[in-house]
mmCIF file of C-alpha atoms in Angstrom:
data_model
loop_
_atom_site.group_PDB
_atom_site.id
_atom_site.type_symbol
_atom_site.label_atom_id
_atom_site.label_comp_id
_atom_site.label_asym_id
_atom_site.label_seq_id
_atom_site.Cartn_x
_atom_site.Cartn_y
_atom_site.Cartn_z
ATOM 1 C CA MET U 92 102.240 53.240 27.322
ATOM 2 C CA LYS U 93 103.196 53.427 31.065
ATOM 3 C CA LEU U 94 103.669 56.936 30.993
ATOM 4 C CA LEU U 95 99.718 57.310 29.379
ATOM 5 C CA SER U 96 98.806 55.142 32.131
ATOM 6 C CA ARG U 97 100.322 56.829 34.903
ATOM 7 C CA PHE U 98 98.816 59.945 33.298
ATOM 8 C CA ALA U 99 95.303 58.406 33.477
ATOM 9 C CA VAL U 100 95.567 56.887 36.752
ATOM 10 C CA ALA U 101 96.603 60.133 38.329
ATOM 11 C CA ALA U 102 94.182 62.251 36.385
ATOM 12 C CA LEU U 103 91.268 60.037 37.757
ATOM 13 C CA ILE U 104 92.398 59.550 41.280
ATOM 14 C CA GLY U 105 92.727 63.656 41.305
ATOM 15 C CA PHE U 106 89.386 64.014 39.761
ATOM 16 C CA SER U 107 87.560 61.614 41.836
ATOM 17 C CA VAL U 108 89.098 62.918 45.385
ATOM 18 C CA SER U 109 87.871 66.361 44.529
ATOM 19 C CA ALA U 110 84.483 65.263 43.562
ATOM 20 C CA LEU U 111 83.948 63.101 45.987
ATOM 21 C CA ILE U 112 84.692 65.631 48.832
ATOM 22 C CA ALA U 113 82.813 68.053 47.425
ATOM 23 C CA LEU U 114 79.560 65.927 46.976
ATOM 24 C CA ALA U 115 79.953 64.603 50.372
ATOM 25 C CA SER U 116 80.476 67.928 51.875
ATOM 26 C CA TYR U 117 77.402 69.610 50.302
ATOM 27 C CA PHE U 118 75.158 66.741 50.777
ATOM 28 C CA LEU U 119 76.028 66.231 54.391
ATOM 29 C CA GLY U 120 75.608 70.287 55.037
ATOM 30 C CA LEU U 121 79.120 70.739 55.833
ATOM 31 C CA TRP U 122 79.630 73.978 53.893
ATOM 32 C CA PRO U 123 78.038 76.834 54.398
ATOM 33 C CA GLY U 124 75.294 78.200 52.463
ATOM 34 C CA ARG U 125 74.357 74.918 50.925
ATOM 35 C CA ASP U 126 75.720 76.649 47.553
ATOM 36 C CA SER U 127 74.940 74.418 44.369
ATOM 37 C CA THR U 128 76.096 76.613 42.166
ATOM 38 C CA LEU U 129 79.283 76.358 44.025
ATOM 39 C CA LEU U 130 79.386 72.502 44.150
ATOM 40 C CA ARG U 131 78.909 72.562 40.296
ATOM 41 C CA THR U 132 82.073 75.104 39.903
ATOM 42 C CA ILE U 133 84.209 72.958 42.038
ATOM 43 C CA VAL U 134 83.652 69.894 40.083
ATOM 44 C CA TYR U 135 83.748 71.697 36.555
ATOM 45 C CA TYR U 136 87.182 73.190 37.300
ATOM 46 C CA SER U 137 88.940 69.932 38.797
ATOM 47 C CA CYS U 138 88.538 68.584 35.403
ATOM 48 C CA PRO U 139 91.457 70.935 34.444
ATOM 49 C CA PHE U 140 92.914 70.550 37.490
ATOM 50 C CA ALA U 141 92.892 66.591 37.429
ATOM 51 C CA LEU U 142 94.698 67.010 33.404
ATOM 52 C CA LEU U 143 97.250 69.006 35.370
ATOM 53 C CA LEU U 144 97.833 66.457 38.186
ATOM 54 C CA GLY U 145 98.247 63.714 35.223
ATOM 55 C CA VAL U 146 100.898 65.886 33.295
ATOM 56 C CA VAL U 147 103.009 66.332 36.505
ATOM 57 C CA ALA U 148 102.711 62.807 37.461
ATOM 58 C CA VAL U 149 104.354 61.815 34.218
ATOM 59 C CA VAL U 150 107.449 63.007 34.843
ATOM 60 C CA LEU U 151 107.558 62.484 38.991
ATOM 61 C CA PRO U 152 110.215 59.701 39.650
ATOM 62 C CA ARG U 153 108.222 56.408 40.412
ATOM 63 C CA ARG U 154 109.639 54.846 43.893
ATOM 64 C CA SER U 155 110.065 51.206 44.637
ATOM 65 C CA THR U 156 110.146 51.798 48.541
ATOM 66 C CA MET U 157 108.126 54.418 50.565
ATOM 67 C CA GLN U 158 110.580 56.504 51.988
ATOM 68 C CA LYS U 159 110.169 59.536 54.277
ATOM 69 C CA SER U 160 111.939 61.724 51.992
ATOM 70 C CA SER U 161 109.734 60.760 48.813
ATOM 71 C CA LEU U 162 106.626 60.799 50.753
ATOM 72 C CA LEU U 163 107.267 63.863 51.996
ATOM 73 C CA VAL U 164 108.183 65.449 48.647
ATOM 74 C CA ALA U 165 104.708 63.813 47.237
ATOM 75 C CA VAL U 166 102.859 65.471 49.719
ATOM 76 C CA VAL U 167 103.957 68.941 49.398
ATOM 77 C CA LEU U 168 104.301 68.952 45.587
ATOM 78 C CA GLY U 169 100.149 67.929 45.899
ATOM 79 C CA THR U 170 99.864 70.740 48.332
ATOM 80 C CA ILE U 171 101.823 72.999 46.300
ATOM 81 C CA LEU U 172 99.598 72.145 43.198
ATOM 82 C CA GLY U 173 96.213 72.539 45.112
ATOM 83 C CA PHE U 174 97.284 76.093 46.600
ATOM 84 C CA ALA U 175 98.710 77.380 43.180
ATOM 85 C CA SER U 176 96.172 76.003 40.832
ATOM 86 C CA THR U 177 93.152 77.561 43.656
ATOM 87 C CA TYR U 178 95.221 80.746 43.333
ATOM 88 C CA TYR U 179 95.514 80.951 39.351
ATOM 89 C CA VAL U 180 91.753 80.568 39.293
ATOM 90 C CA PHE U 181 90.566 83.125 41.513
ATOM 91 C CA ARG U 182 93.178 85.314 40.110
ATOM 92 C CA PHE U 183 92.520 85.035 36.530
ATOM 93 C CA SER U 184 88.957 83.259 36.224
ATOM 94 C CA LEU U 185 86.810 83.834 39.105
ATOM 95 C CA PRO U 186 85.846 86.825 40.985
ATOM 96 C CA ILE U 187 84.291 85.157 44.239
ATOM 97 C CA HIS U 188 86.790 84.790 46.495
ATOM 98 C CA ARG U 189 84.544 83.473 49.483
ATOM 99 C CA TRP U 190 85.074 80.098 47.173
ATOM 100 C CA ALA U 191 88.452 79.829 47.593
ATOM 101 C CA PHE U 192 88.818 78.146 51.022
ATOM 102 C CA LEU U 193 86.176 75.610 49.963
ATOM 103 C CA MET U 194 88.204 75.085 46.705
ATOM 104 C CA LEU U 195 91.453 74.334 48.476
ATOM 105 C CA SER U 196 89.870 71.786 51.161
ATOM 106 C CA CYS U 197 88.949 69.677 47.700
ATOM 107 C CA TRP U 198 92.155 70.334 45.480
ATOM 108 C CA VAL U 199 95.083 69.994 48.309
ATOM 109 C CA PRO U 200 93.866 66.338 49.357
ATOM 110 C CA SER U 201 93.034 65.753 45.557
ATOM 111 C CA GLY U 202 96.642 66.963 44.496
ATOM 112 C CA ILE U 203 98.335 64.966 47.164
ATOM 113 C CA SER U 204 96.329 61.714 46.437
ATOM 114 C CA ALA U 205 97.636 61.892 42.691
ATOM 115 C CA MET U 206 101.085 62.660 43.539
ATOM 116 C CA LEU U 207 100.984 59.457 46.429
ATOM 117 C CA VAL U 208 99.857 57.404 43.309
ATOM 118 C CA ALA U 209 101.993 58.709 40.611
ATOM 119 C CA ALA U 210 105.190 58.298 43.256
ATOM 120 C CA PHE U 211 104.392 54.920 45.127
ATOM 121 C CA GLY U 212 101.660 52.782 42.788
ATOM 122 C CA LYS U 213 98.681 51.150 43.411
ATOM 123 C CA ARG U 214 99.651 49.918 47.215
ATOM 124 C CA LEU U 215 97.039 49.406 49.926
ATOM 125 C CA SER U 216 98.596 51.788 52.332
ATOM 126 C CA VAL U 217 98.704 54.678 49.507
ATOM 127 C CA PHE U 218 94.697 54.213 49.325
ATOM 128 C CA THR U 219 94.163 53.903 52.931
ATOM 129 C CA GLY U 220 96.118 57.254 52.968
ATOM 130 C CA ILE U 221 93.822 58.889 50.150
ATOM 131 C CA ALA U 222 90.910 57.450 52.436
ATOM 132 C CA GLY U 223 91.977 59.192 55.418
ATOM 133 C CA LEU U 224 92.496 62.420 53.385
ATOM 134 C CA CYS U 225 89.099 62.448 52.040
ATOM 135 C CA LEU U 226 87.554 61.757 55.680
ATOM 136 C CA ALA U 227 89.737 64.512 57.115
ATOM 137 C CA ALA U 228 88.896 67.071 54.387
ATOM 138 C CA ILE U 229 85.053 65.900 54.581
ATOM 139 C CA PHE U 230 84.738 66.385 58.373
ATOM 140 C CA LEU U 231 87.696 68.986 59.581
ATOM 141 C CA HIS U 232 86.420 71.570 56.607
ATOM 142 C CA GLU U 233 83.699 72.667 58.468
ATOM 143 C CA PRO U 234 85.582 73.607 62.409
ATOM 144 C CA ILE U 235 88.516 75.072 60.544
ATOM 145 C CA PHE U 236 86.215 77.204 58.278
ATOM 146 C CA ASN U 237 84.447 78.217 61.638
ATOM 147 C CA ALA U 238 87.657 78.796 63.319
ATOM 148 C CA TYR U 239 88.940 80.841 60.626
ATOM 149 C CA ALA U 240 86.196 82.888 59.912
ATOM 150 C CA HIS U 241 84.629 83.468 62.911
ATOM 151 C CA ASN U 242 81.770 81.766 61.561
ATOM 152 C CA GLN U 243 78.742 81.461 64.547
ATOM 153 C CA GLN U 244 75.033 80.885 64.344
ATOM 154 C CA LEU U 245 73.825 84.634 63.829
ATOM 155 C CA THR U 246 70.123 85.792 64.507
ATOM 156 C CA VAL U 247 68.752 89.281 63.131
ATOM 157 C CA ALA U 248 65.658 90.518 64.370
ATOM 158 C CA PHE U 249 64.765 93.823 62.685
ATOM 159 C CA ILE U 250 61.638 95.543 64.916
ATOM 160 C CA THR U 251 59.481 98.486 65.110
ATOM 161 C CA PRO U 252 57.567 100.165 67.271
ATOM 162 C CA VAL U 253 53.494 99.056 67.369
ATOM 163 C CA ASP U 254 52.008 102.628 66.442
ATOM 164 C CA ALA U 255 50.157 104.130 63.781
ATOM 165 C CA SER U 256 53.014 105.313 61.750
ATOM 166 C CA THR U 257 54.282 101.653 61.568
ATOM 167 C CA ALA U 258 51.260 99.782 61.030
ATOM 168 C CA GLN U 259 52.128 99.292 57.241
ATOM 169 C CA LEU U 260 55.382 98.137 57.426
ATOM 170 C CA ALA U 261 56.584 94.396 56.357
ATOM 171 C CA ALA U 262 59.747 92.863 55.259
ATOM 172 C CA ASN U 263 61.262 90.040 53.045
ATOM 173 C CA PRO U 264 62.078 87.721 54.282
ATOM 174 C CA ASP U 265 59.819 87.990 57.239
ATOM 175 C CA ALA U 266 61.257 84.648 58.618
ATOM 176 C CA LEU U 267 64.357 82.335 57.847
ATOM 177 C CA GLY U 268 66.409 79.835 59.167
ATOM 178 C CA PHE U 269 63.517 78.289 61.672
ATOM 179 C CA VAL U 270 61.968 74.841 61.010
ATOM 180 C CA THR U 271 58.558 75.417 62.521
ATOM 181 C CA ASP U 272 56.536 78.353 62.874
ATOM 182 C CA ALA U 273 56.366 77.504 66.713
ATOM 183 C CA GLU U 274 60.133 77.667 66.546
ATOM 184 C CA THR U 275 59.560 81.017 65.082
ATOM 185 C CA GLN U 276 57.473 82.515 67.526
ATOM 186 C CA THR U 277 59.886 81.314 70.279
ATOM 187 C CA ALA U 278 62.725 83.008 68.537
ATOM 188 C CA LYS U 279 60.520 86.428 68.399
ATOM 189 C CA ASP U 280 59.128 86.252 72.068
ATOM 190 C CA GLU U 281 62.925 86.173 72.979
ATOM 191 C CA VAL U 282 63.495 88.973 70.926
ATOM 192 C CA ILE U 283 60.833 91.116 72.415
ATOM 193 C CA GLN U 284 61.770 89.772 75.865
ATOM 194 C CA HIS U 285 65.171 91.022 75.532
ATOM 195 C CA ILE U 286 64.494 94.488 74.327
ATOM 196 C CA ARG U 287 62.074 95.146 77.468
ATOM 197 C CA ALA U 288 64.909 94.168 79.740
ATOM 198 C CA LEU U 289 66.638 96.839 78.489
ATOM 199 C CA GLY U 290 64.120 99.222 79.831
ATOM 200 C CA TYR U 291 62.055 99.832 76.894
ATOM 201 C CA GLY U 292 58.080 99.297 77.598
ATOM 202 C CA GLU U 293 56.784 100.439 74.521
ATOM 203 C CA GLU U 294 55.355 97.643 72.502
ATOM 204 C CA PHE U 295 57.261 96.206 69.409
ATOM 205 C CA ARG U 296 56.541 93.898 66.580
ATOM 206 C CA VAL U 297 59.187 91.811 64.342
ATOM 207 C CA LEU U 298 59.387 92.748 61.031
ATOM 208 C CA SER U 299 62.086 90.333 59.641
ATOM 209 C CA LEU U 300 63.682 87.418 61.553
ATOM 210 C CA THR U 301 66.437 85.222 60.223
ATOM 211 C CA LYS U 302 69.159 82.611 61.632
ATOM 212 C CA GLN U 303 72.091 81.599 59.507
ATOM 213 C CA GLY U 304 75.396 80.454 60.130
ATOM 214 C CA LYS U 305 76.970 77.403 62.490
ATOM 215 C CA GLY U 306 78.622 77.636 65.846
ATOM 216 C CA LYS U 307 78.202 79.722 68.686
ATOM 217 C CA LYS U 308 74.889 81.719 69.238
ATOM 218 C CA ALA U 309 75.009 85.773 68.612
ATOM 219 C CA LEU U 310 71.941 87.794 68.219
ATOM 220 C CA ALA U 311 71.489 91.257 66.895
ATOM 221 C CA ILE U 312 68.445 93.457 67.283
ATOM 222 C CA VAL U 313 68.114 96.086 64.873
ATOM 223 C CA VAL U 314 64.749 98.631 66.025
ATOM 224 C CA VAL U 315 63.746 100.768 62.882
ATOM 225 C CA ARG U 316 61.376 103.878 62.757
ATOM 226 C CA THR U 317 61.765 105.777 59.901
ATOM 227 C CA ARG U 318 63.057 105.775 56.676
ATOM 228 C CA ILE U 319 66.564 105.016 56.200
ATOM 229 C CA ASN U 320 68.533 108.065 54.526
ATOM 230 C CA GLN U 321 72.046 106.956 54.718
ATOM 231 C CA ASP U 322 73.965 103.652 54.093
ATOM 232 C CA VAL U 323 75.461 102.724 57.583
ATOM 233 C CA VAL U 324 77.157 98.761 58.247
ATOM 234 C CA LEU U 325 75.993 97.440 62.376
ATOM 235 C CA PRO U 326 78.963 95.747 63.231
ATOM 236 C CA GLU U 327 78.135 91.715 64.145
ATOM 237 C CA PRO U 328 77.944 90.796 67.753
ATOM 238 C CA ASP U 329 80.587 88.194 68.689
ATOM 239 C CA SER U 330 78.912 85.419 70.271
ATOM 240 C CA SER U 331 76.814 87.983 72.091
ATOM 241 C CA THR U 332 73.781 89.904 71.675
ATOM 242 C CA VAL U 333 73.711 93.632 70.792
ATOM 243 C CA VAL U 334 70.792 96.169 70.255
ATOM 244 C CA TYR U 335 71.049 98.632 67.686
ATOM 245 C CA LEU U 336 68.261 101.744 67.880
ATOM 246 C CA GLN U 337 67.898 104.047 64.773
ATOM 247 C CA GLN U 338 67.979 107.592 66.422
ATOM 248 C CA SER U 339 67.568 109.804 63.349
ATOM 249 C CA ASP U 340 70.681 109.428 60.957
ATOM 250 C CA LYS U 341 72.305 108.107 64.037
ATOM 251 C CA TRP U 342 72.476 104.508 65.660
ATOM 252 C CA GLU U 343 72.808 103.683 69.518
ATOM 253 C CA LYS U 344 74.638 100.298 70.380
ATOM 254 C CA LYS U 345 73.074 98.711 73.625
ATOM 255 C CA PRO U 346 75.290 97.643 75.585
ATOM 256 C CA PRO U 347 78.085 99.853 74.055
ATOM 257 C CA GLU U 348 80.748 97.532 75.486
ATOM 258 C CA VAL U 349 79.434 94.400 73.320
ATOM 259 C CA PRO U 350 82.379 92.530 71.480
ATOM 260 C CA THR U 351 81.820 92.775 67.481
ATOM 261 C CA LEU U 352 83.729 91.348 64.471
ATOM 262 C CA ARG U 353 84.643 93.258 61.580
ATOM 263 C CA ARG U 354 81.873 92.122 59.494
ATOM 264 C CA GLY U 355 78.209 93.346 59.794
ATOM 265 C CA ILE U 356 75.013 94.242 59.117
ATOM 266 C CA LYS U 357 74.611 96.422 55.873
ATOM 267 C CA ILE U 358 71.801 98.473 55.807
ATOM 268 C CA MET U 359 71.127 100.756 52.672
ATOM 269 C CA ALA U 360 69.000 103.937 52.066
ATOM 270 C CA PRO U 361 66.530 103.470 49.332
ATOM 271 C CA SER U 362 66.690 105.627 46.186
ATOM 272 C CA GLU U 363 64.175 108.736 46.115
ATOM 273 C CA THR U 364 61.456 107.097 44.332
ATOM 274 C CA ASP U 365 61.487 104.193 45.943
ATOM 275 C CA ASP U 366 59.073 103.536 48.611
ATOM 276 C CA SER U 367 61.045 101.031 50.345
ATOM 277 C CA LEU U 368 62.236 102.188 54.118
ATOM 278 C CA ALA U 369 65.573 100.510 53.566
ATOM 279 C CA TYR U 370 67.366 97.579 52.107
ATOM 280 C CA PHE U 371 69.917 95.423 54.192
ATOM 281 C CA THR U 372 72.490 92.632 53.693
ATOM 282 C CA ILE U 373 73.517 90.202 56.749
ATOM 283 C CA TRP U 374 76.746 88.651 56.303
ATOM 284 C CA TYR U 375 76.628 85.705 58.551
ATOM 285 C CA ALA U 376 80.165 84.609 57.184
ATOM 286 C CA PRO U 377 82.881 86.033 55.418
ATOM 287 C CA GLY U 378 81.478 86.255 51.374
ATOM 288 C CA PHE U 379 78.287 84.630 52.310
ATOM 289 C CA GLY U 380 75.195 87.033 53.051
ATOM 290 C CA LEU U 381 71.833 86.949 52.927
ATOM 291 C CA GLN U 382 69.654 90.179 51.249
ATOM 292 C CA GLY U 383 66.101 91.659 52.048
ATOM 293 C CA ARG U 384 64.452 94.950 52.589
ATOM 294 C CA ILE U 385 61.896 96.718 54.643
ATOM 295 C CA MET U 386 58.803 97.652 52.859
ATOM 296 C CA GLU U 387 56.430 100.921 53.484
ATOM 297 C CA LYS U 388 53.582 98.914 52.255
ATOM 298 C CA VAL U 389 52.415 95.171 53.036
ATOM 299 C CA SER U 390 51.213 94.566 49.590
ATOM 300 C CA ASP U 391 54.305 95.349 47.799
ATOM 301 C CA LEU U 392 56.424 92.488 46.609
ATOM 302 C CA PRO U 393 60.162 92.083 47.063
ATOM 303 C CA ARG U 394 62.468 92.960 44.513
#
């Protein structure tokens, strides 16, 4: 009966901690992308993980006193279980590796919490430690992820010269990440002012303006003139501003010495039967992207 009780308590603690961290982080807006599918997936996979914690708790010796060596064993064992289970899930089940960091932030504290209860029982000091783990996982996840992933608040503007050949161009999304129309217009004005500061006197029109991510601000301005015939990845600026100008099948970068990240803005050529000008994917954090397209006819609907 005692073994069954230890199994049930450890499994319940493990699942509760994992679900609590996932739900709190999601609803507080501390996860990139606000992906509800990610939330459901982590809660779903936390069930078999909790059962594993219950099985391990049954064979873990119960300690009468909280010795440092026993505490270290419980913490290390819980951490190993969290990492090993995350690796197993992504090695054999989930193909979306961008979720691994978020799953670790739930399962490592969950594993440690279950092992602490299994080793030392229902003590006030144990539950105080579990509460501290939960708070740390919820509120430290975002700054750690931002530092690890070089996350930043990336604004990307696709603009085009104002002339007869570009009069019918439009984009989807045309604006995303801004709260009010006034905020969107202010951002558009800043984009135009920046391109003029580089010495371009012609008139430009903003086709698409998106703002995603958190952290330091970065701005990428992509000047498109004609149909894209070749796929290209334009490196994302690293907490700075960069302009990419379409020159036939080549792209000119200004200023050329602007620091960039390894991820970038992928611009894809449409098929021959497609009336679009281009498709694009903006990677504003590792594994988190936004897709859109530039169309040749305003009446076209996004695909």
